[in-house]
Short mmCIF file of C-alpha atoms and ligand atoms in Angstrom, two decimals:
data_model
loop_
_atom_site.label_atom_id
_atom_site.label_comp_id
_atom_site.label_asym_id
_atom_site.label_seq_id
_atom_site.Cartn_x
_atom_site.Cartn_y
_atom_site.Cartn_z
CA UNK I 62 110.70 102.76 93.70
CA UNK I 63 110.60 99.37 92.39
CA UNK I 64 107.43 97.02 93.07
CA UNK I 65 109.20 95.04 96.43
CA UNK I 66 108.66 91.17 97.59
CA UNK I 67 108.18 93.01 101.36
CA UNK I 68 105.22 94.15 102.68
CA UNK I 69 105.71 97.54 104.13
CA UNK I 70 104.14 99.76 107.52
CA UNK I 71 105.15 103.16 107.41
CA UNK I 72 104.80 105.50 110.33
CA UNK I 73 105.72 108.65 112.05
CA UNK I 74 109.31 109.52 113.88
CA UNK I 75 109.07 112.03 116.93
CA UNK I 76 113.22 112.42 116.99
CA UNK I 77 114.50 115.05 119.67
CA UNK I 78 116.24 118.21 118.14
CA UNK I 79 119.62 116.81 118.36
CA UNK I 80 118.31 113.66 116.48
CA UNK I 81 116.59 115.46 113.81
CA UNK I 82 119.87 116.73 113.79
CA UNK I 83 121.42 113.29 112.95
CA UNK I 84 118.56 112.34 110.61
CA UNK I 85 119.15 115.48 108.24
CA UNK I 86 123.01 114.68 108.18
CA UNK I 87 121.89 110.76 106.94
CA UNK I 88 119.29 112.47 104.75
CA UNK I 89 121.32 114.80 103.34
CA UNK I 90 124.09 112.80 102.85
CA UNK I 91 121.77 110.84 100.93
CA UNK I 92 120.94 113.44 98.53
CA UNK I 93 124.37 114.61 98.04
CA UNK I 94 125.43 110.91 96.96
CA UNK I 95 122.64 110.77 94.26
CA UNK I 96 123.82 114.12 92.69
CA UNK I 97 127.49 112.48 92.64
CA UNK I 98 126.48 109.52 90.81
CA UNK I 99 124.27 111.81 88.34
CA UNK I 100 127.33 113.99 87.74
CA UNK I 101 129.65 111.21 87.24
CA UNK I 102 126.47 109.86 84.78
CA UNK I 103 125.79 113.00 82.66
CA UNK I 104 129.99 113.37 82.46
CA UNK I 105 130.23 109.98 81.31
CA UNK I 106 127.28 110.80 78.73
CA UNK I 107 128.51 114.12 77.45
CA UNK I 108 131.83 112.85 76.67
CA UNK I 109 133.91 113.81 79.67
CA UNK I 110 134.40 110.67 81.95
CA UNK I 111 135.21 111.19 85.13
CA UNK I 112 136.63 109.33 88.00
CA UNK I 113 133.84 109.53 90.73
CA UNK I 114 136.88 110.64 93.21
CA UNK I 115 136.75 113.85 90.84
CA UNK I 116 133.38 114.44 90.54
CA UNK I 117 132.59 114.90 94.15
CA UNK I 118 135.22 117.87 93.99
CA UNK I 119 133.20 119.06 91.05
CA UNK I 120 129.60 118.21 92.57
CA UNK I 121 129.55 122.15 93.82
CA UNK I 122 129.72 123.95 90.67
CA UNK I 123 127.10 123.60 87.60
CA UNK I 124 126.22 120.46 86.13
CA UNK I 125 127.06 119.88 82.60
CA UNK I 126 123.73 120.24 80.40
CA UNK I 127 122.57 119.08 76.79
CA UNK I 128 119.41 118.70 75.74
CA UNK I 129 120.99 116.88 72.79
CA UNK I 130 120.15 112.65 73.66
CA UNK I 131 123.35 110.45 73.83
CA UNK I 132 123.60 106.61 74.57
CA UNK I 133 123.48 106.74 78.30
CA UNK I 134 126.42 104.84 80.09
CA UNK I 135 125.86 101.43 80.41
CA UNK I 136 128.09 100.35 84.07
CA UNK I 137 126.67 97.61 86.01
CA UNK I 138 125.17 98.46 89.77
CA UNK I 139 128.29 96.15 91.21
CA UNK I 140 131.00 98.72 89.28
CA UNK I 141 129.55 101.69 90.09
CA UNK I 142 128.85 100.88 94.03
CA UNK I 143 132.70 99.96 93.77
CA UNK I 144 133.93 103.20 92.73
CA UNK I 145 131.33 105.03 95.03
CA UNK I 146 132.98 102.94 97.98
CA UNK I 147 136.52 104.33 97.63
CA UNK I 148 135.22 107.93 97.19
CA UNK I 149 132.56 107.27 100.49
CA UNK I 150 135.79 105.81 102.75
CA UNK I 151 137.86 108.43 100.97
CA UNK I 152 135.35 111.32 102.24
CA UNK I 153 134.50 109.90 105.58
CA UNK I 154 131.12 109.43 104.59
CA UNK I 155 131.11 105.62 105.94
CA UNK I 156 130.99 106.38 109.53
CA UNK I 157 127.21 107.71 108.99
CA UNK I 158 126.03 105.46 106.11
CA UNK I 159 126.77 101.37 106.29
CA UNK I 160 126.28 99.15 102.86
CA UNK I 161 122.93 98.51 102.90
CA UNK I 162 122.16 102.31 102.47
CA UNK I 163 125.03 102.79 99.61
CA UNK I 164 123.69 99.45 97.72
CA UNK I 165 120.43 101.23 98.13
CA UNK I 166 121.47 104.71 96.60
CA UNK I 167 123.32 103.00 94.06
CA UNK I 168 120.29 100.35 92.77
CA UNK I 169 117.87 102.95 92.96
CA UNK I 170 119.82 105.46 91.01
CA UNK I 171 120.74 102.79 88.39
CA UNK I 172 117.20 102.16 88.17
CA UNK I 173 116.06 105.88 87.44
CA UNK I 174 118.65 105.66 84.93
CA UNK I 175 117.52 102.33 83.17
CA UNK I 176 113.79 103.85 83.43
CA UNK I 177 115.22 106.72 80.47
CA UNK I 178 116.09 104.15 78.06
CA UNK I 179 119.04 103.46 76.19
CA UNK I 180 119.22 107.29 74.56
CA UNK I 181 118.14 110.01 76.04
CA UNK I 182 119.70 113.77 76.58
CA UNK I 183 121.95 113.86 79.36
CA UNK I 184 119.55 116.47 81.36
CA UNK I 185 117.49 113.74 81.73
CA UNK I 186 119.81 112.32 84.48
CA UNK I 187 118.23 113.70 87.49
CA UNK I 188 120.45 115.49 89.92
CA UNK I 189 117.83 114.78 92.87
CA UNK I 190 116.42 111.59 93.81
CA UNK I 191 112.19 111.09 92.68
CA UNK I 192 109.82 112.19 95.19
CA UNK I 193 108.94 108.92 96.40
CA UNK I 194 112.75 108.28 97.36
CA UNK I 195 113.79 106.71 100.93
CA UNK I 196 116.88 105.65 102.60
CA UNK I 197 117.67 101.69 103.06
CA UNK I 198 118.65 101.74 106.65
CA UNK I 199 118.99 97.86 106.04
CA UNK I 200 119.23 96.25 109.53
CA UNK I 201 120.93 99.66 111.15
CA UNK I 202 117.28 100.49 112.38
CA UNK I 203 115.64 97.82 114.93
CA UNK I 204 112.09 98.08 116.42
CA UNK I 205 113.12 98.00 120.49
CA UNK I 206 109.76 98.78 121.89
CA UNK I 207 106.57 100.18 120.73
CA UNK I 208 107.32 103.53 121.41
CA UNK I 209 111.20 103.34 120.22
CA UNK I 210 113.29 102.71 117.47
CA UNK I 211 117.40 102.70 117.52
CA UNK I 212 118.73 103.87 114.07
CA UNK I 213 122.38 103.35 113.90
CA UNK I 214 123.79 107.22 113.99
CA UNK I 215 121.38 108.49 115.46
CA UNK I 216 121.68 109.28 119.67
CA UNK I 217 119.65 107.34 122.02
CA UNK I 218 115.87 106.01 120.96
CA UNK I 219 113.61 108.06 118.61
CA UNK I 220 109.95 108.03 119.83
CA UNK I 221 107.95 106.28 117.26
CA UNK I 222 104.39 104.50 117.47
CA UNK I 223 105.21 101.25 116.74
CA UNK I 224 102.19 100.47 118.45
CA UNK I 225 100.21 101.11 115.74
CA UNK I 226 101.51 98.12 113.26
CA UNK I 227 98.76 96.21 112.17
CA UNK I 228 97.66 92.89 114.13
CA UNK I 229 100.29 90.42 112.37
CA UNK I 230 103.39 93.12 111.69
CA UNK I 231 103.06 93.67 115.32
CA UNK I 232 103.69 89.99 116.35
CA UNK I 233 106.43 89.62 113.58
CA UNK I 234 107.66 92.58 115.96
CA UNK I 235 107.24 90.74 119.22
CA UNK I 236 108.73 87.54 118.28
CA UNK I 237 111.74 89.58 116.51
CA UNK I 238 112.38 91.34 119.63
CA UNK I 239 112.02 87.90 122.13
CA UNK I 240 114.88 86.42 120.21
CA UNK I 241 117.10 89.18 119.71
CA UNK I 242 116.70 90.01 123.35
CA UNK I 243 116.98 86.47 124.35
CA UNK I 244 120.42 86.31 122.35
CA UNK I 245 121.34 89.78 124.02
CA UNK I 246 120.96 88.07 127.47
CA UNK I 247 122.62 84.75 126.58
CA UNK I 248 125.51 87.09 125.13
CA UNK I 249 125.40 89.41 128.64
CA UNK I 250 125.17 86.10 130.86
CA UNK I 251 128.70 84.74 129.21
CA UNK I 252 130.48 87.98 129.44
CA UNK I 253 129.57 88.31 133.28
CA UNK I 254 130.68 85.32 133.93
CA UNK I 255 133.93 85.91 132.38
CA UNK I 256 133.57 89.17 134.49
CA UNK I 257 133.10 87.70 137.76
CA UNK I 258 136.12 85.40 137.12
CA UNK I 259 138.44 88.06 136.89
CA UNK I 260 138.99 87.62 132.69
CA UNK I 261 139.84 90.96 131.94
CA UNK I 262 139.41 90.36 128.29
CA UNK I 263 135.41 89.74 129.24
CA UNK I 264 135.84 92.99 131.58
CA UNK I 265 136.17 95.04 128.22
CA UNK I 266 134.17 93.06 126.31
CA UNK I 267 131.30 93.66 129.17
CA UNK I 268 131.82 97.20 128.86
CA UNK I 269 131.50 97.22 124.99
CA UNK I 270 128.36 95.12 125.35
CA UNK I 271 126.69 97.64 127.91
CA UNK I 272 127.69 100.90 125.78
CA UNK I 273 126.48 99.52 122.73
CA UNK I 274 123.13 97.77 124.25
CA UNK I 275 122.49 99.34 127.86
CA UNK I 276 119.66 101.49 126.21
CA UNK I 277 117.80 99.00 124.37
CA UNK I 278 117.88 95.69 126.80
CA UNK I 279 115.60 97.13 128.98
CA UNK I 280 113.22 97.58 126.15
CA UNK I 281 113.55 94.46 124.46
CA UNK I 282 112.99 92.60 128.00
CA UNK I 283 109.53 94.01 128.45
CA UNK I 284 108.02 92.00 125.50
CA UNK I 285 104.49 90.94 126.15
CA UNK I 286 103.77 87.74 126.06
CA UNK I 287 100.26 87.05 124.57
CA UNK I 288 99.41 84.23 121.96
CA UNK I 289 96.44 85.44 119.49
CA UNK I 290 93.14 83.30 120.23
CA UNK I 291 93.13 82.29 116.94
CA UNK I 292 95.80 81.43 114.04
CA UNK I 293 95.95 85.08 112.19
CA UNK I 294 95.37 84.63 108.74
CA UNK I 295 98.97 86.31 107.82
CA UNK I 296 102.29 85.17 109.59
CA UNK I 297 104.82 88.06 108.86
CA UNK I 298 108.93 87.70 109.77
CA UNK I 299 110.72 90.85 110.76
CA UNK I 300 113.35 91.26 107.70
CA UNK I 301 116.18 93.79 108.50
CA UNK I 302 115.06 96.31 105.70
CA UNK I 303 113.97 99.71 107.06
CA UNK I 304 113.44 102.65 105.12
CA UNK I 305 113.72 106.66 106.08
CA UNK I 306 111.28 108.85 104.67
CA UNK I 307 110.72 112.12 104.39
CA UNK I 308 106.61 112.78 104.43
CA UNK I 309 104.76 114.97 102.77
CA UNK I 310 103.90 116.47 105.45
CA UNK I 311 107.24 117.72 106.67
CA UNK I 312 109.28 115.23 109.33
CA UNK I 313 110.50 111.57 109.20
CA UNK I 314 108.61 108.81 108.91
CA UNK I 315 110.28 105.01 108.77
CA UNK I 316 108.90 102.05 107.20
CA UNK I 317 109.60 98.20 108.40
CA UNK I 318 110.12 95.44 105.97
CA UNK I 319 107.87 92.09 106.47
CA UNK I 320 108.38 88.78 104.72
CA UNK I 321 105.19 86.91 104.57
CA UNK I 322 105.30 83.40 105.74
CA UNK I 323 102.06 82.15 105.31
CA UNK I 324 98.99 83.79 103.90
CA UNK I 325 95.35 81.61 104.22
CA UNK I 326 93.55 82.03 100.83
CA UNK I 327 90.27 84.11 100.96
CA UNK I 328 87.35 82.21 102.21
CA UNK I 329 84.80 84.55 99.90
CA UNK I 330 84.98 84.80 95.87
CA UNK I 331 83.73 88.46 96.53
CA UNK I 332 84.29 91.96 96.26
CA UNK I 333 84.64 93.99 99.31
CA UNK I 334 84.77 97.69 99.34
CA UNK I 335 85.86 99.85 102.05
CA UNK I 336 84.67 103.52 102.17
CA UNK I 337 86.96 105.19 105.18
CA UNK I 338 85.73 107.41 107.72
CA UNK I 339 85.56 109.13 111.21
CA UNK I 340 82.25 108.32 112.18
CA UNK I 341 82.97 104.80 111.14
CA UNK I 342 86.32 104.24 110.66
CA UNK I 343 85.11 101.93 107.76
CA UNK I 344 82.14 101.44 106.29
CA UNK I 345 81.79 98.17 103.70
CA UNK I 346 79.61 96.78 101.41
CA UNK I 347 80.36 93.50 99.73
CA UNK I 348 78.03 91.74 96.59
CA UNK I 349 77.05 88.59 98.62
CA UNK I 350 78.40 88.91 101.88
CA UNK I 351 76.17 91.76 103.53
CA UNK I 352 77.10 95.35 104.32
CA UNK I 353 78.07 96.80 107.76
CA UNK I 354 80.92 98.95 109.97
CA UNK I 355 83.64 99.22 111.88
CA UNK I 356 82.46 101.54 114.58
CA UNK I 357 84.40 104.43 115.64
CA UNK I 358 84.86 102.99 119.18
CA UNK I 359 86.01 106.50 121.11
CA UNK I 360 84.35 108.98 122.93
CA UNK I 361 86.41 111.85 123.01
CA UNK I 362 85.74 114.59 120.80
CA UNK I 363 88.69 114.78 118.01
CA UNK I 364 91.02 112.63 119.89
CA UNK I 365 94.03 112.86 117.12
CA UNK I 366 94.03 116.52 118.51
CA UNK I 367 94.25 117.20 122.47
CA UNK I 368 94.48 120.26 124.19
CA UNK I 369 98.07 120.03 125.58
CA UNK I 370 99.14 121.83 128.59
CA UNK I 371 102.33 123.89 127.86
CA UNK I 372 105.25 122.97 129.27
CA UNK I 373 105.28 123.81 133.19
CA UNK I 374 108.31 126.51 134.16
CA UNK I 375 111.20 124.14 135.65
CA UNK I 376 109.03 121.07 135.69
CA UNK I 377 109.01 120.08 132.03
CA UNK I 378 112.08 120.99 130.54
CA UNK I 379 111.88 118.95 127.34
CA UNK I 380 109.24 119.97 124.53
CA UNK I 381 110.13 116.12 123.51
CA UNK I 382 108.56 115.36 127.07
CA UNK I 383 104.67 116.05 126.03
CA UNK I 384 105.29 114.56 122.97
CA UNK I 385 106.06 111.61 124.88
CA UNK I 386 103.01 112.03 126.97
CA UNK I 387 101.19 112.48 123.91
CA UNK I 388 102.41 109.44 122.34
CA UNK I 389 101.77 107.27 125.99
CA UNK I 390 98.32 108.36 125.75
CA UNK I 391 97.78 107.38 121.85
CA UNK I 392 99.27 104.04 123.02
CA UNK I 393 96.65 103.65 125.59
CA UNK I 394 93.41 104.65 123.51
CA UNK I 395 94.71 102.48 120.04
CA UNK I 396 95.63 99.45 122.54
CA UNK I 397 92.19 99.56 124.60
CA UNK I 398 89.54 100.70 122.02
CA UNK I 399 91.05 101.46 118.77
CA UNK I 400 92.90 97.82 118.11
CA UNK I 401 90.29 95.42 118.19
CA UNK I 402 87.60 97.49 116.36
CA UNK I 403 90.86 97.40 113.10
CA UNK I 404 91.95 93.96 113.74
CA UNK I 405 88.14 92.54 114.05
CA UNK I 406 87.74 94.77 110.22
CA UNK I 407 91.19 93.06 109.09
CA UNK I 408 90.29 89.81 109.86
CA UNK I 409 86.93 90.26 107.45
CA UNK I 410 88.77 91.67 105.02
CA UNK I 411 91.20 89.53 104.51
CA UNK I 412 88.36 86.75 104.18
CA UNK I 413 87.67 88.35 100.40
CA UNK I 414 89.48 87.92 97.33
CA UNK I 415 89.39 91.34 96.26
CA UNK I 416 89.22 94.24 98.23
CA UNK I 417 88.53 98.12 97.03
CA UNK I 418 89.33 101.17 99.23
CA UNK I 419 88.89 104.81 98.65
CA UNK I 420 92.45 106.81 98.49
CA UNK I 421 91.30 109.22 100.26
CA UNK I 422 93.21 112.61 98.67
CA UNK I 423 95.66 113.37 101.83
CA UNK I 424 97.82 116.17 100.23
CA UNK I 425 94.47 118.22 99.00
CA UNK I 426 93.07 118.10 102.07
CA UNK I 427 96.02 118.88 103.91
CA UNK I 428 95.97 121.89 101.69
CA UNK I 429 92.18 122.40 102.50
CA UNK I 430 93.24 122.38 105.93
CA UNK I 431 90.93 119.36 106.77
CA UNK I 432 92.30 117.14 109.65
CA UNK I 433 91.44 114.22 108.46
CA UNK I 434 95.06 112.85 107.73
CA UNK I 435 95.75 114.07 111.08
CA UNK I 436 92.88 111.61 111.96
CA UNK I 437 94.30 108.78 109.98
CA UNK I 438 97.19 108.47 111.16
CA UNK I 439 95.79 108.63 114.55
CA UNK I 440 93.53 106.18 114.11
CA UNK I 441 95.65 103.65 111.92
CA UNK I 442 93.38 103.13 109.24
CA UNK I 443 95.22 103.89 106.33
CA UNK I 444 98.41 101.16 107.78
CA UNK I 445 95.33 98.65 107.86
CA UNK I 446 94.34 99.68 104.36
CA UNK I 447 97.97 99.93 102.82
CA UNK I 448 98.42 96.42 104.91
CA UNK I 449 95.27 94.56 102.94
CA UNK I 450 96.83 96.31 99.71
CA UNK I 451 100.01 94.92 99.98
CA UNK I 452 98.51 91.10 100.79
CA UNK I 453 97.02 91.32 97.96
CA UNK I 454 99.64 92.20 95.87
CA UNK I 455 102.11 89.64 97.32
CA UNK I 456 99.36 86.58 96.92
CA UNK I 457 98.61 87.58 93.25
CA UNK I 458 96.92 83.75 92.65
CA UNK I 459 94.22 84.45 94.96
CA UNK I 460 93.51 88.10 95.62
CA UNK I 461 93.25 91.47 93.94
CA UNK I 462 93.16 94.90 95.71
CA UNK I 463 92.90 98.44 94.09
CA UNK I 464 92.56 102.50 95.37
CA UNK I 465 89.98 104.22 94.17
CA UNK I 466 90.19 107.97 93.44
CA UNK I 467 87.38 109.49 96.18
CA UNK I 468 86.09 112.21 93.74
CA UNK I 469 82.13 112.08 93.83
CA UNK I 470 82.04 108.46 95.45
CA UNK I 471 79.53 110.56 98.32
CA UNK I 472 77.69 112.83 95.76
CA UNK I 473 76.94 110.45 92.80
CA UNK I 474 73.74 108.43 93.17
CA UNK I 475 75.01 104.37 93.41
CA UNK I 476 72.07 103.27 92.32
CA UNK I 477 70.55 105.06 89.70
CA UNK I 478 74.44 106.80 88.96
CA UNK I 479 73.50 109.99 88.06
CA UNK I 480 76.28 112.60 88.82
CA UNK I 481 76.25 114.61 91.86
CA UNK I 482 72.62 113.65 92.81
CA UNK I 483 72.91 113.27 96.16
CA UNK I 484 71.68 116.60 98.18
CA UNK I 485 71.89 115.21 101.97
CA UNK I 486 71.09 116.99 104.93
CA UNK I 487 73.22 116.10 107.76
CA UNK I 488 74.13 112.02 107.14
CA UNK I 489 70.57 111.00 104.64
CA UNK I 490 70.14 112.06 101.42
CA UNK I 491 68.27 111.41 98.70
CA UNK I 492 68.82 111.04 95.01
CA UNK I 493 67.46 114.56 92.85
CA UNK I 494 66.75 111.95 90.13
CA UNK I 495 65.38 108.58 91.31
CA UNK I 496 64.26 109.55 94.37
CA UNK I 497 66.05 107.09 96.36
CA UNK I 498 67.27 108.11 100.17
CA UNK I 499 70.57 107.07 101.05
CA UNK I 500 72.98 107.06 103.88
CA UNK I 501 75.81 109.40 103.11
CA UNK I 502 79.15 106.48 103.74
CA UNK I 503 76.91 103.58 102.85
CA UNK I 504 76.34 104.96 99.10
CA UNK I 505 79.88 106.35 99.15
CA UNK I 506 80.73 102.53 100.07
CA UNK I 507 78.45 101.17 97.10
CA UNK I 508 79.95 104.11 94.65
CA UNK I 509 83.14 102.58 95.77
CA UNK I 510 82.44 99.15 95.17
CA UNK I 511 81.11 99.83 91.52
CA UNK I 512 84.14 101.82 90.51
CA UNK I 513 86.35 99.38 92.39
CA UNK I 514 85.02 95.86 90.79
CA UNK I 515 84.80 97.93 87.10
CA UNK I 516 88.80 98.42 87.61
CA UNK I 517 89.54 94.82 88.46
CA UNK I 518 87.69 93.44 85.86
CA UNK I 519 89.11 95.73 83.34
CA UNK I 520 92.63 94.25 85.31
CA UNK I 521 91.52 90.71 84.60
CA UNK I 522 89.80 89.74 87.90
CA UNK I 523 88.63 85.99 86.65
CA UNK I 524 85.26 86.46 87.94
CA UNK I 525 82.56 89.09 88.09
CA UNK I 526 81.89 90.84 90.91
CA UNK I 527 77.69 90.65 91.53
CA UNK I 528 75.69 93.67 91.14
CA UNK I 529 74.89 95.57 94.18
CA UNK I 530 71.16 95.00 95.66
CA UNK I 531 68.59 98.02 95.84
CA UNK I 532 68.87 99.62 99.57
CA UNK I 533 65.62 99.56 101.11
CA UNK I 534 64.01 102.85 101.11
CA UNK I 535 64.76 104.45 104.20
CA UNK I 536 62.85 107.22 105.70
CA UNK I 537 64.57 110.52 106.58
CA UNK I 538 64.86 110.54 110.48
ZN1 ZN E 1242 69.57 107.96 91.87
#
């Protein structure tokens, strides 16, 4: 996927069986496109052009192979959505995928097919899209509440936590929602009075509006309405972009598009490093501006996993009904305590220039059978840290932001930097070769801010990050 102008938040879908349904129809559908348009491309390259009308008949049996490299065809994105249009009205395809998700198949798969060059053997085409691939759902999926999201095609609302965008995505959300329900009501207010003065066209049209949106008025009408104290530091606009996903972790996630609006340059020439965590959900060290961190503000032991009652005989029907509950009660911890502990870290944050963050390894420790993913995505960290990421990258003039890989950032000593040095016992440790004692995320912070400011001066930061102080020695407890 290309580098985009948007800034992204990605997040979990909870769809119902019958939506999941729907989802894997659009998603497969998807798929089944991309191996069309790399049939009709390794044809084209082997010699034996196609019209794309044909290759869809052909699209069950083998694939054509050589290994030997051709010129690739050369067609512009605008000719080849063209012929991909007839075959997708042709097929009936177009009642479950609109233009914005066919302009998206087709850019991205002219793309991957740039990205071989102008020669290359025609196996190179790839028959499946790259791992990273999603779905433009374009303006066919809308943010109604902050626990739904319509998607054209798919029945009724899917559950979703919208709740959990990030401070100024969130309000891009709100004020989105205010005006497209305000035009919904303006829109309902006209037809009824058509209605009530016996217009039958405005009957029908009443009807139409109701069917089509009944389910999400009531959402969009219970917008709260509350103004931040002070001016946030990014103003975001809602741009009708959405993405489906499928996550590593099995299940759909979507991601909303952002435009940013206004972005106040850094207050601090500094480097800030952020070392993530469950104890703290952050812990940061910066070269001039202090070190500190964001407290893990609940109580409750392992929150990202309750104990959830089974479903009741007769009384809960729905499996889709605790996940509901579930999600209500995620809503109510991240709104309460979770929120302002992340938006009172995002708001420092974004007061630095640069920024470094540990990537923490999801996938291996999914594979470890760790729960810490399960814990980010509870807790919202990694949206805040992906959010930070992507400020950075759209206000290249002022700030710079990069991952850094977490292997031995808690083990190597950050101030002598021996390898592995560390031996801790429980959260202190103390270095095997200078003898310093150390808090276990406050030197993983430092090891991340050493490795973090050497990569962005190597990138061309235009100023030098300043050298970490000493820690005092601290006793063990
Ligand atoms: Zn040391």
């Amino acid at each position: 996927m290309p580098a985009s102008t948007h800034l992204r938040v990605r997040h979990a879908l909870h769809p119902a069986p019958a939506q999941t349904a729907a989802l894997d129809n659009l998603w497969h559908l998807g798929q089944h496109l991309w191996a069309v348009l790399a049939l009709h491309a390794r044809l084209e390259a082997t010699g034996q052009p196609q019209p794309m009308q044909r290759v869809a008949a052909l699209a069950a049996g083998p694939p054509p192979t050589s290994q030997v490299p051709v010129r690739l065809p050369r067609r512009s994105t605008a000719e080849r959505r063209r012929e991909l249009e007839v075959l997708a009205r042709a097929r009936g395809w177009r009642a479950h995928l609109g233009s914005a998700t066919l302009d998206g198949l087709v850019s991205d798969f002219g793309r991957t097919l740039k990205s071989l060059g102008p020669v290359a053997p025609p196996d190179a085409i790839p028959l499946t899209p790259p791992h990273d691939f999603a779905l433009v759902l374009g303006g066919l999926a809308r943010p109604v509440g902050e626990l739904h999201a319509e998607i054209a095609g798919v029945p009724g609302l899917v559950q979703a936590p919208l709740f959990l965008l990030p401070g100024p995505a969130g309000a891009a959300v709100e004020t989105w929602r205010r005006t497209f329900g305000g035009d919904l009501t303006t829109r309902r207010g006209a037809l009824e009075a058509g209605l009530l003065a016996g217009d039958p066209e405005a009957d029908a049209s009443y009807l139409a509006h109701v069917a089509r949106y009944g389910l999400i008025e009531s959402h969009l009408g219970a917008v709260p309405d509350h103004a931040p104290a002070t001016p946030p530091a990014v103003s975001l606009v809602l741009a009708e972009a959405a993405q489906l996903h499928h996550s590593d972790a099995g299940g759909y996630q979507i991601s909303w598009a952002f435009r940013v609006t206004g972005l106040t340059p850094p207050s601090h020439q500094d480097l800030i490093a952020l070392d993530p965590g469950v104890r703290s959900l952050w812990t940061w060290v910066s070269g001039r501006h202090s070190h500190g961190r964001s407290p893990m503000p609940l109580s409750l032991l392992r929150p990202w996993s309750p104990a959830m009652p089974g479903p009741p005989t007769r009384l809960l029907a729905q499996p889709q009904d605790l996940i509901y509950a579930r999600l209500r009660r995620h809503q109510l911890l991240h709104r309460t305590r979770l929120k302002p502990v992340l938006e009172a870290g995002l708001a420092r944050f974004l007061q630095f220039a640069a920024v470094a963050v540990e990537r923490t390894d999801f996938g291996g420790m999914r594979c470890r059978g760790e729960d810490y993913p399960e814990a980010a995505d509870f807790l919202g960290t990694r949206l805040y840290e992906q959010f930070l990421c992507d400020c950075a990258r759209l206000d290249p003039g002022h700030r710079m932001a990069v991952w850094v890989p977490p292997a031995w950032t808690s083990v190597d000593c950050s101030v002598c930097g021996a390898r592995g040095a560390v031996h801790y016992r429980g959260r202190s440790g103390r270095c095997q070769t200078c003898g310093q004692h150390l808090d276990r995320d406050h030197n993983g912070a430092r090891n991340v801010y050493q490795r973090g400011a050497a990569q962005l001066v190597a990138r061309g930061l235009p100023w030098t990050p300043a050298p970490l102080p000493i820690p005092p020695r601290r006793r063990r407890p």
